PDB file of C-alpha atoms in Angstrom:
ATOM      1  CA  UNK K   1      90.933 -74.323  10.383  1.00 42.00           C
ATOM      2  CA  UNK K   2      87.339 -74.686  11.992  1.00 39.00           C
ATOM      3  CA  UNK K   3      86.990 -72.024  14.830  1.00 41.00           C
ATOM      4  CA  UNK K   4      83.855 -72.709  15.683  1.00 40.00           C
ATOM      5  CA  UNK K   5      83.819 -71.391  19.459  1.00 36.00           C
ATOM      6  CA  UNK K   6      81.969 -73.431  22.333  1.00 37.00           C
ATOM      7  CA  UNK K   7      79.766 -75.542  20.642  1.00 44.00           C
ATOM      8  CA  UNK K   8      75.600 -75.792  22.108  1.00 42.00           C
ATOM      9  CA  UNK K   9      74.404 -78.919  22.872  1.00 50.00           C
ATOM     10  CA  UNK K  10      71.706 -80.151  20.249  1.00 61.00           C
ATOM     11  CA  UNK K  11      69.478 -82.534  19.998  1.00 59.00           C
ATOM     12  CA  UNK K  12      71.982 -85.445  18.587  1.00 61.00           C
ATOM     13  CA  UNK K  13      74.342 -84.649  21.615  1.00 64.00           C
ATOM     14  CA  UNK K  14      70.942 -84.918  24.212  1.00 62.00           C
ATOM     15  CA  UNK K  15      70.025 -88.139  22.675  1.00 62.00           C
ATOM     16  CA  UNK K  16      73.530 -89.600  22.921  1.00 62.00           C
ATOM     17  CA  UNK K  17      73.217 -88.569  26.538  1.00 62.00           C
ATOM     18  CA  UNK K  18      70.037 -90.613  27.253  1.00 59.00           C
ATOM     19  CA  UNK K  19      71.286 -93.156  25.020  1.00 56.00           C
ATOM     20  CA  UNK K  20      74.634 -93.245  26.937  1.00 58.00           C
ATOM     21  CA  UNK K  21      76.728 -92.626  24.224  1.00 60.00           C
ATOM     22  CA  UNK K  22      79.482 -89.795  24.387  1.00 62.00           C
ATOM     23  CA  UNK K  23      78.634 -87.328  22.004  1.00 61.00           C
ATOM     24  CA  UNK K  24      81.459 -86.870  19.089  1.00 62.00           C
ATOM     25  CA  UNK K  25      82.954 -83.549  19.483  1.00 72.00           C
ATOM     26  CA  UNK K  26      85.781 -83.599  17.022  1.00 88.00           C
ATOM     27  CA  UNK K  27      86.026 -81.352  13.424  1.00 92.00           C
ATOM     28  CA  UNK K  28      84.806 -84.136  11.275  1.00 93.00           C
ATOM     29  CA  UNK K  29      81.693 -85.066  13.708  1.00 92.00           C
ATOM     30  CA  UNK K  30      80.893 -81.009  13.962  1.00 93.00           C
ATOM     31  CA  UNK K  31      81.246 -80.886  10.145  1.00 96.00           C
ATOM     32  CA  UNK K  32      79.262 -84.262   9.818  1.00 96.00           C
ATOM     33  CA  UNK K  33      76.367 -82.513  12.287  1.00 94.00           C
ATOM     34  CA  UNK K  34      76.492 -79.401  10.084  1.00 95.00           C
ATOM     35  CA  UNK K  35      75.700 -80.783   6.680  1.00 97.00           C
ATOM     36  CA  UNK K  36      73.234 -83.427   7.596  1.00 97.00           C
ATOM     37  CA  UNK K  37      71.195 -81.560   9.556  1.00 95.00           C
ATOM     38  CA  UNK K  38      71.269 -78.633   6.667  1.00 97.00           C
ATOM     39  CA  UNK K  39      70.485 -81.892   4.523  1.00 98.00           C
ATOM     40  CA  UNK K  40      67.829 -83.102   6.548  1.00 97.00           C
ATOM     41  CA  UNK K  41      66.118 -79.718   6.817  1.00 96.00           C
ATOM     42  CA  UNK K  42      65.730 -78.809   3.174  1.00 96.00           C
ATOM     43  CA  UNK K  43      68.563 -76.652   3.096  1.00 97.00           C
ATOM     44  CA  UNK K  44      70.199 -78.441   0.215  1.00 97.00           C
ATOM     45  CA  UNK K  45      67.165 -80.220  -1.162  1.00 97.00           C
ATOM     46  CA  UNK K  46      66.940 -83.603  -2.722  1.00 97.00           C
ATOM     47  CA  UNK K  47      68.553 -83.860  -6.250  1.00 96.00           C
ATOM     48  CA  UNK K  48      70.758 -80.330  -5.595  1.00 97.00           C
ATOM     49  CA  UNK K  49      73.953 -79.626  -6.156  1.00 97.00           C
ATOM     50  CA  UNK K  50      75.960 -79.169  -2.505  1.00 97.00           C
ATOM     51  CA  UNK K  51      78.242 -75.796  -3.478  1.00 97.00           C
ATOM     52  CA  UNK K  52      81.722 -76.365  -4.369  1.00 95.00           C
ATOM     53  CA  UNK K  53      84.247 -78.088  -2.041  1.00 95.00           C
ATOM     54  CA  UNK K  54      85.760 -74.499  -2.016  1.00 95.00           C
ATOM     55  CA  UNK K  55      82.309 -73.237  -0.869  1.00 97.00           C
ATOM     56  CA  UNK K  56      82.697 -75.068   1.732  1.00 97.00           C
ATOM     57  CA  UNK K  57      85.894 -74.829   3.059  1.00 96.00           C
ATOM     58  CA  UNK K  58      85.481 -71.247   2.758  1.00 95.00           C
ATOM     59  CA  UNK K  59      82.218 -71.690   5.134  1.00 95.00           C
ATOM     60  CA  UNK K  60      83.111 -74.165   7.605  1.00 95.00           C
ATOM     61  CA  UNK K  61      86.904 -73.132   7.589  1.00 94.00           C
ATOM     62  CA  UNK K  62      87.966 -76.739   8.138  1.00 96.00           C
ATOM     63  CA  UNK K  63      91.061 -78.810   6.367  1.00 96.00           C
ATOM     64  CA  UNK K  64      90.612 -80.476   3.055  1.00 96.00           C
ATOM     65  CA  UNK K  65      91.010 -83.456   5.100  1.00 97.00           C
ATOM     66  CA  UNK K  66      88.007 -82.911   7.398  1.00 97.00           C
ATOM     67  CA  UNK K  67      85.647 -81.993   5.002  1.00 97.00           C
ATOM     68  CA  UNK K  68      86.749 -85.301   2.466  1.00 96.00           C
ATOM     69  CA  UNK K  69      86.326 -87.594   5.173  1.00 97.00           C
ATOM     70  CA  UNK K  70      82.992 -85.327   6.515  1.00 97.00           C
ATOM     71  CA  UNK K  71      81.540 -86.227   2.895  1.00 98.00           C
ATOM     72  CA  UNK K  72      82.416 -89.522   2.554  1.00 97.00           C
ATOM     73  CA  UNK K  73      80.490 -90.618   6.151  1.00 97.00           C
ATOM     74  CA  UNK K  74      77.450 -88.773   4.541  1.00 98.00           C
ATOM     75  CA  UNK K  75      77.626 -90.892   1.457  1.00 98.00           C
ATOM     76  CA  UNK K  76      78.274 -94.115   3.516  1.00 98.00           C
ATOM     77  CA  UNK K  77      74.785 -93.097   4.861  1.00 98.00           C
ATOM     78  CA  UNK K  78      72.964 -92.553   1.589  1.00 98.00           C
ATOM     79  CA  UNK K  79      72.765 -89.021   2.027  1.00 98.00           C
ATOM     80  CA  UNK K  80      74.974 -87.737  -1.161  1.00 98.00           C
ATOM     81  CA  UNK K  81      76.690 -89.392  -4.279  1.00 97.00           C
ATOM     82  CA  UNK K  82      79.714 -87.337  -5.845  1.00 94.00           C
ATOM     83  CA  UNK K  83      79.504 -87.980  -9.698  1.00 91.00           C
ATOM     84  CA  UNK K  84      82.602 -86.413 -11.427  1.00 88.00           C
ATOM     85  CA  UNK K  85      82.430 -83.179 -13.668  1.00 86.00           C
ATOM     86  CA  UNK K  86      78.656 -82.673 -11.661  1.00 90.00           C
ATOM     87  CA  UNK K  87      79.717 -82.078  -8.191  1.00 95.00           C
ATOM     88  CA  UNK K  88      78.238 -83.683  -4.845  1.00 97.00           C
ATOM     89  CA  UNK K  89      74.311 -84.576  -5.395  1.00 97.00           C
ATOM     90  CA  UNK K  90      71.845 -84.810  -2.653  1.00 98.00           C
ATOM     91  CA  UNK K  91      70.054 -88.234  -3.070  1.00 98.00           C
ATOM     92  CA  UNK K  92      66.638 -88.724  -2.869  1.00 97.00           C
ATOM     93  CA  UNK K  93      64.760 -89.468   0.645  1.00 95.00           C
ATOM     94  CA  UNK K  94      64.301 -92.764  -0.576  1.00 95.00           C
ATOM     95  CA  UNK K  95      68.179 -93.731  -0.543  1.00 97.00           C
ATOM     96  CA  UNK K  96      68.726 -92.316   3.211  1.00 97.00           C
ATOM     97  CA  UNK K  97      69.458 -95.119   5.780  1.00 94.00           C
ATOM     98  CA  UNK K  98      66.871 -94.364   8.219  1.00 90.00           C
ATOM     99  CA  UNK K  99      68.392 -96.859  10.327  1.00 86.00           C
ATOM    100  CA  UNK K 100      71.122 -94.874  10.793  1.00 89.00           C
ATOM    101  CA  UNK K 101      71.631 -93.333  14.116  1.00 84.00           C
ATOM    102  CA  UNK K 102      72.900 -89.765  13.365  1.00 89.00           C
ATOM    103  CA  UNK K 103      69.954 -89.937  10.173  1.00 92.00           C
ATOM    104  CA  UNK K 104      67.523 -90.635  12.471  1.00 88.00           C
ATOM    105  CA  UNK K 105      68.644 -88.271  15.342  1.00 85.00           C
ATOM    106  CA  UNK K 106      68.958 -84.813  12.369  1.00 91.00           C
ATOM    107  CA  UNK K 107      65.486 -85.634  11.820  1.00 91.00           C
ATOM    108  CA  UNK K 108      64.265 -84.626  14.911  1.00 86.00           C
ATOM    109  CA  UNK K 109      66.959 -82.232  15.390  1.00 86.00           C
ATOM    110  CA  UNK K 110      65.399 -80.584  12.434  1.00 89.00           C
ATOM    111  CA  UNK K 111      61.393 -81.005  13.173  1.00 86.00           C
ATOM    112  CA  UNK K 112      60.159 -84.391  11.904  1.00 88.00           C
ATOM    113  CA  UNK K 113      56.498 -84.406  10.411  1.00 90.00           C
ATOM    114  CA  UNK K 114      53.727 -86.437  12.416  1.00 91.00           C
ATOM    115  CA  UNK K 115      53.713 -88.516   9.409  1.00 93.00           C
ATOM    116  CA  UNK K 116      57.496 -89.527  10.092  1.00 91.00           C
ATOM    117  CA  UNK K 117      56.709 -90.340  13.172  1.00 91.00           C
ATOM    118  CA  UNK K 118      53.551 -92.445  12.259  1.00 93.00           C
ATOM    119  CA  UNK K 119      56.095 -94.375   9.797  1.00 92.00           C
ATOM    120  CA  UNK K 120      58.426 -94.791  13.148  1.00 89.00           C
ATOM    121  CA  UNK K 121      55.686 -95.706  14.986  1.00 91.00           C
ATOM    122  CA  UNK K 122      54.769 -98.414  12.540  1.00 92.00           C
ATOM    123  CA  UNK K 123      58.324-100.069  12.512  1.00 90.00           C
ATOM    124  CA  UNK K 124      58.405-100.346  16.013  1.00 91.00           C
ATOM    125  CA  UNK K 125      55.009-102.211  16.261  1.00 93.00           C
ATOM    126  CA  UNK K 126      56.871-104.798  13.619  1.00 90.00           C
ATOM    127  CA  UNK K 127      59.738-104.816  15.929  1.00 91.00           C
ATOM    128  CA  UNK K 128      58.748-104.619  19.228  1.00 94.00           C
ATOM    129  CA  UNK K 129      55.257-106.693  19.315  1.00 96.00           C
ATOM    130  CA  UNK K 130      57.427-109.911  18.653  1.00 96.00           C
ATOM    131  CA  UNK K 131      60.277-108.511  20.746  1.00 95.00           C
ATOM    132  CA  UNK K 132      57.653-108.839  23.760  1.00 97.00           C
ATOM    133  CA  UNK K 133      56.424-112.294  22.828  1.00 98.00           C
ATOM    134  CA  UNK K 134      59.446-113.501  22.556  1.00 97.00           C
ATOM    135  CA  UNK K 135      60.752-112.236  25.983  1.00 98.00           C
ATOM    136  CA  UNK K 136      57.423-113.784  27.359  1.00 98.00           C
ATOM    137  CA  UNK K 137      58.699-117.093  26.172  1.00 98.00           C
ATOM    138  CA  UNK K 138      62.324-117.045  27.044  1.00 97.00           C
ATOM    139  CA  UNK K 139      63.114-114.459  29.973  1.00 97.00           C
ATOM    140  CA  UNK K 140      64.857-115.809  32.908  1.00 98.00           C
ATOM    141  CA  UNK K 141      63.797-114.632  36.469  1.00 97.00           C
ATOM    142  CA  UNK K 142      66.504-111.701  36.552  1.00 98.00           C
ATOM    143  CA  UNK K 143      65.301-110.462  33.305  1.00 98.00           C
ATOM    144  CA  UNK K 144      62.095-110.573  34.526  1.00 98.00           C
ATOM    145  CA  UNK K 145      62.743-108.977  37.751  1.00 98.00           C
ATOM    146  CA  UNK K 146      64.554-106.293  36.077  1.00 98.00           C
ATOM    147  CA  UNK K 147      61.736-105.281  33.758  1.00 98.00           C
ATOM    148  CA  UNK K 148      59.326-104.701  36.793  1.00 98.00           C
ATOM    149  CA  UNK K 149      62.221-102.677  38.388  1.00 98.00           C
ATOM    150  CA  UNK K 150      62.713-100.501  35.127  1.00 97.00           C
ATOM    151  CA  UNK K 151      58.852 -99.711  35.301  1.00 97.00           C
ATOM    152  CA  UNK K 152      58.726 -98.923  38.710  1.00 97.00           C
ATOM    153  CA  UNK K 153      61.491 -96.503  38.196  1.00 97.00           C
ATOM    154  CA  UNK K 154      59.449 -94.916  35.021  1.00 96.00           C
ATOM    155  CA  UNK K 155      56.622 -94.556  37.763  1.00 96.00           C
ATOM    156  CA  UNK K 156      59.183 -92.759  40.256  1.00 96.00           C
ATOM    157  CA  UNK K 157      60.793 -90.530  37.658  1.00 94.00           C
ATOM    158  CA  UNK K 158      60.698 -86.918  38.510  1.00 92.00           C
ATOM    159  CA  UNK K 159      62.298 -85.495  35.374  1.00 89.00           C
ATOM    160  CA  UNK K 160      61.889 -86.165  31.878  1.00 86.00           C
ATOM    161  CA  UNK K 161      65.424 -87.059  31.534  1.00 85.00           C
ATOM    162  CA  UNK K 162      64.762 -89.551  34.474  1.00 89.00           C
ATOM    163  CA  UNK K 163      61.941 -91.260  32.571  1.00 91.00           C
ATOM    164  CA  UNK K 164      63.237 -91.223  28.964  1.00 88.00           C
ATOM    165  CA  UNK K 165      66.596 -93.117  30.983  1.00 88.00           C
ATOM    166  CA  UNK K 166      64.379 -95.721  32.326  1.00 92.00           C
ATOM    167  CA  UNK K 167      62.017 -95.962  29.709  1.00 92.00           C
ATOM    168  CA  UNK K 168      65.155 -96.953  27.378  1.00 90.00           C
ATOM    169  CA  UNK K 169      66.702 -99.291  30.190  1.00 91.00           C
ATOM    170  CA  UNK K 170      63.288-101.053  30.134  1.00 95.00           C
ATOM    171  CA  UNK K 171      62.713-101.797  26.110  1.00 93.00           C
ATOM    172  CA  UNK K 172      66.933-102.819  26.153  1.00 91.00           C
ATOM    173  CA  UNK K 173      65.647-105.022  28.585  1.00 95.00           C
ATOM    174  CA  UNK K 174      62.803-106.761  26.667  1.00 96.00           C
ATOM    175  CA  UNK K 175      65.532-106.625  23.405  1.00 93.00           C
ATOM    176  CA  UNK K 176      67.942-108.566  25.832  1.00 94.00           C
ATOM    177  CA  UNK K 177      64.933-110.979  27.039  1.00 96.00           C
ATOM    178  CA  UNK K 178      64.102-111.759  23.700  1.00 96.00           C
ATOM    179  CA  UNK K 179      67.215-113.892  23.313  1.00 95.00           C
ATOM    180  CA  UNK K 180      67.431-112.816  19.444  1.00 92.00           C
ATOM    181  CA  UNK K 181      70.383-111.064  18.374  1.00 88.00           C
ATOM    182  CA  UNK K 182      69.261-109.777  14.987  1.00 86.00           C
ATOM    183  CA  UNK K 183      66.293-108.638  17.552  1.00 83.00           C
ATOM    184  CA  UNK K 184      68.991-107.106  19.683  1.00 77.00           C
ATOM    185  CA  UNK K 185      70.784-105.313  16.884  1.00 78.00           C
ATOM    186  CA  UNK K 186      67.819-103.463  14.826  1.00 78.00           C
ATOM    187  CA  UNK K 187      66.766-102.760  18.678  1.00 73.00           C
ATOM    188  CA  UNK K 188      69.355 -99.697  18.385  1.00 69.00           C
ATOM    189  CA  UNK K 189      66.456 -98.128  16.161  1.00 73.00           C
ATOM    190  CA  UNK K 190      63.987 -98.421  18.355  1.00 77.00           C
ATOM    191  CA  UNK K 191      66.634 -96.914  21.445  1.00 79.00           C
ATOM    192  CA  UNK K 192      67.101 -93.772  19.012  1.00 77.00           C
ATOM    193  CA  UNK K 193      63.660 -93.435  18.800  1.00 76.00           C
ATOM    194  CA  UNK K 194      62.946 -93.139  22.463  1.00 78.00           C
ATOM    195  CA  UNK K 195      65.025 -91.008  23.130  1.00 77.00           C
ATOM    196  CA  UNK K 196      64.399 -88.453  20.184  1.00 74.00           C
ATOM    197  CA  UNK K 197      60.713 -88.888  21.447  1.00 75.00           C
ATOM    198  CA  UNK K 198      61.717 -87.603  24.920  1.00 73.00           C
ATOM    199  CA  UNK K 199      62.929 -83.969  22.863  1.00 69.00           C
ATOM    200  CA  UNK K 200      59.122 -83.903  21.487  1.00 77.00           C
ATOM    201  CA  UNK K 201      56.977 -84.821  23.999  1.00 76.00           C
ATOM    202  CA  UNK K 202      57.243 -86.115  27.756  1.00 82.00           C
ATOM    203  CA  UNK K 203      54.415 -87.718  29.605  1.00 88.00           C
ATOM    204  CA  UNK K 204      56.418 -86.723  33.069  1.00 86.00           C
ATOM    205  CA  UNK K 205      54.913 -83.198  32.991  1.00 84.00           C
ATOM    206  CA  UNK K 206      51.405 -84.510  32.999  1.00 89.00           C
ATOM    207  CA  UNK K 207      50.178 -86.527  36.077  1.00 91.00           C
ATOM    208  CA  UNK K 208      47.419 -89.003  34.432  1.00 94.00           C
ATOM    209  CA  UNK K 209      49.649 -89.258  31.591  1.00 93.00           C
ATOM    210  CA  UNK K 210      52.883 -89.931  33.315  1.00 94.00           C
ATOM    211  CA  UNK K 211      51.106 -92.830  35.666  1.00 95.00           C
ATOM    212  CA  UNK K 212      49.664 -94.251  32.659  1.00 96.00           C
ATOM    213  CA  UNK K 213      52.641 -94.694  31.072  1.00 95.00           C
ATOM    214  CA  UNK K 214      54.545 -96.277  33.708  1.00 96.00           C
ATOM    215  CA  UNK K 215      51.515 -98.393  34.425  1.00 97.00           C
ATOM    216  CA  UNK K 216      51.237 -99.545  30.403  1.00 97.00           C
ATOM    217  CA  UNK K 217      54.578-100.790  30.897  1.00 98.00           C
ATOM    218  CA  UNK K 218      53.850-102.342  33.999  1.00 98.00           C
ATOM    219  CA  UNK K 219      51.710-104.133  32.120  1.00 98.00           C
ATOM    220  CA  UNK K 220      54.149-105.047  29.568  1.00 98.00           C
ATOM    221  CA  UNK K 221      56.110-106.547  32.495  1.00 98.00           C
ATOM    222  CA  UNK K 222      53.681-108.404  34.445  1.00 98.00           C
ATOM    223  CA  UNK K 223      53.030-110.061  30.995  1.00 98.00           C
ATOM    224  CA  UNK K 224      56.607-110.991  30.056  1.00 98.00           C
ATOM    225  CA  UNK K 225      56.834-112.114  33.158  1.00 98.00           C
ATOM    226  CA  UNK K 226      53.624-114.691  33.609  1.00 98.00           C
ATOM    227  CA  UNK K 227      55.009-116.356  30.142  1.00 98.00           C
ATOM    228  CA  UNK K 228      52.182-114.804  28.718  1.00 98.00           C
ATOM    229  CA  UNK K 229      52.964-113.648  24.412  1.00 98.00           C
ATOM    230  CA  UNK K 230      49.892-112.476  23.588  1.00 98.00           C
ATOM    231  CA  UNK K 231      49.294-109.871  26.476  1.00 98.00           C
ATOM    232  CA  UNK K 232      52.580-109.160  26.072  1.00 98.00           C
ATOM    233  CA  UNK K 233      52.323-108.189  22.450  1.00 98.00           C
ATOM    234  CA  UNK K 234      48.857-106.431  22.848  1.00 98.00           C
ATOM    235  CA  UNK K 235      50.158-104.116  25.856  1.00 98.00           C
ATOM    236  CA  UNK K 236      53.806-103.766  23.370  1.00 97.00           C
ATOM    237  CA  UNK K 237      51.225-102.165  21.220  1.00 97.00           C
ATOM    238  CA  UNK K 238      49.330-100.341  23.402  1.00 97.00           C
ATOM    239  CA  UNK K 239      52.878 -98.178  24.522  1.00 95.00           C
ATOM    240  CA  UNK K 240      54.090 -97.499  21.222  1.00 94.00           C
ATOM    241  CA  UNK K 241      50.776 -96.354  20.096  1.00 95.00           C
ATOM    242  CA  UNK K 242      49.944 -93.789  23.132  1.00 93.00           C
ATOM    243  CA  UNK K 243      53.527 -92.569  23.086  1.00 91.00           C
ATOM    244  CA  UNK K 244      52.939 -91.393  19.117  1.00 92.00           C
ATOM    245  CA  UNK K 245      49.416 -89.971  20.210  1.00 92.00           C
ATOM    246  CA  UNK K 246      50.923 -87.883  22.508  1.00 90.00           C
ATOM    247  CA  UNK K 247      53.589 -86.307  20.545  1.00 89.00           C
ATOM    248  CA  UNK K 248      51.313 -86.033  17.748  1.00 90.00           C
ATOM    249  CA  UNK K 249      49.217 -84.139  20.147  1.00 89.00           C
ATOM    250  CA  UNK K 250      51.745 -82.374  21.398  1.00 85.00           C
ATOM    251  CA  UNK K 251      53.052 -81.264  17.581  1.00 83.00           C
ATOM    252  CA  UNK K 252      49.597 -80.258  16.613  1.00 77.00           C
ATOM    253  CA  UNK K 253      49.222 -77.572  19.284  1.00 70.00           C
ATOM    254  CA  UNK K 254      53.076 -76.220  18.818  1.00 61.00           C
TER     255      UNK K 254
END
């Protein structure tokens, strides 16, 4: 059986923190962790074989049990296909549900490319920019009230942590204001995405880049709450678009 000793705290388990989710710290979520990060990473490239399930059990010293059910949550996310007499194939990139939570977290577990990033960047504008209108046109005055509150405590933050946990209060919010629930739902992208952000790059440790921040989404606020779509979309953009600057930035000097 799996002796693994006291387990480190990644990246998934920080994100689930911020998120407020409690991080899964049974067998089949430690053997889940362990292959799809070493999928993610290249380890066991696209279109290879993964080694035997003997291989494994040998290496992660789990139950037959563990590892079956650890395999079959990585195929329910697109990550691997068993074909009989072949063995367990890694799928292409293309077949990965990116919209997955624990997908999207091993990628920046395992060091996601600015181009990744871009492409996440992208999505949200799709997402969010209407997200904003919409909460321009439907808030009510506690929504409202509570978006200028979440800013103000992005402005007060005095940890990273602090600001990546009001910084994902404050785009629930705007999901929530919308008043869509498919808006709501494919919002739990855009929460992973914040807070995987926050293990790249914070603006908290940088003075002008901090106050801009909070102030962008100040902005964001004031427009959602004047009932005004347009600002509200064009300072939407203006947020997601400095926020992948500066962990581009940040990636190209590391």
């Amino acid at each position: 059986m799996m002796t693994a000793g006291p387990r480190t705290t990644n990246r998934s388990d920080l994100i689930a923190s911020i998120a407020g989710r409690r991080p899964a710290r049974n067998l089949h979520a430690q053997v889940m962790h362990r292959l799809g990060t070493a999928i993610v990473g290249g380890t066991y490239p696209e279109d290879s074989i993964l080694p035997t399930d003997a291989e494994l059990l040998q290496q992660l010293r789990v139950s037959r049990t563990v590892l079956r059910e650890a395999l079959k949550t990585l195929a329910a996310k697109g990550l691997i296909e068993a074909r009989a007499r072949v063995g367990t194939r890694i799928l292409p990139r293309t077949r990965w549900n990116l919209f997955d939570a624990d997908v999207l977290a091993w990628h920046f577990e395992t060091g996601p490319s600015v181009d990744f990033l871009r492409s996440l960047s992208e999505v949200r504008i799709g997402i969010e920019l209407e997200s904003a209108a919409l909460a321009a046109q439907r808030r009510s005055s506690a929504e409202a009230e509570s978006l200028v509150e979440a800013a103000r405590q992005m402005a007060e933050a005095t940890s990273a942590e602090a600001f990546a946990r009001a910084d994902l209060a404050f785009h629930r919010l705007v999901a929530q204001a919308a008043g869509n629930p498919f808006m709501a739902s494919i919002s739990a992208l855009v929460e992973v995405a914040l807070t995987a952000m926050f293990t790249i790059s914070s603006p908290v440790h940088d003075r002008e880049q901090h106050a801009a921040a909070a102030q962008s989404h100040a902005r964001i606020a004031a427009a959602i709450q004047s009932g005004d779509p347009d600002e509200a979309r064009e300072a939407m953009r203006k947020v997601i678009s400095d926020g992948f600057a500066r962990a581009a930035e940040r990636m190209g000097r590391s």
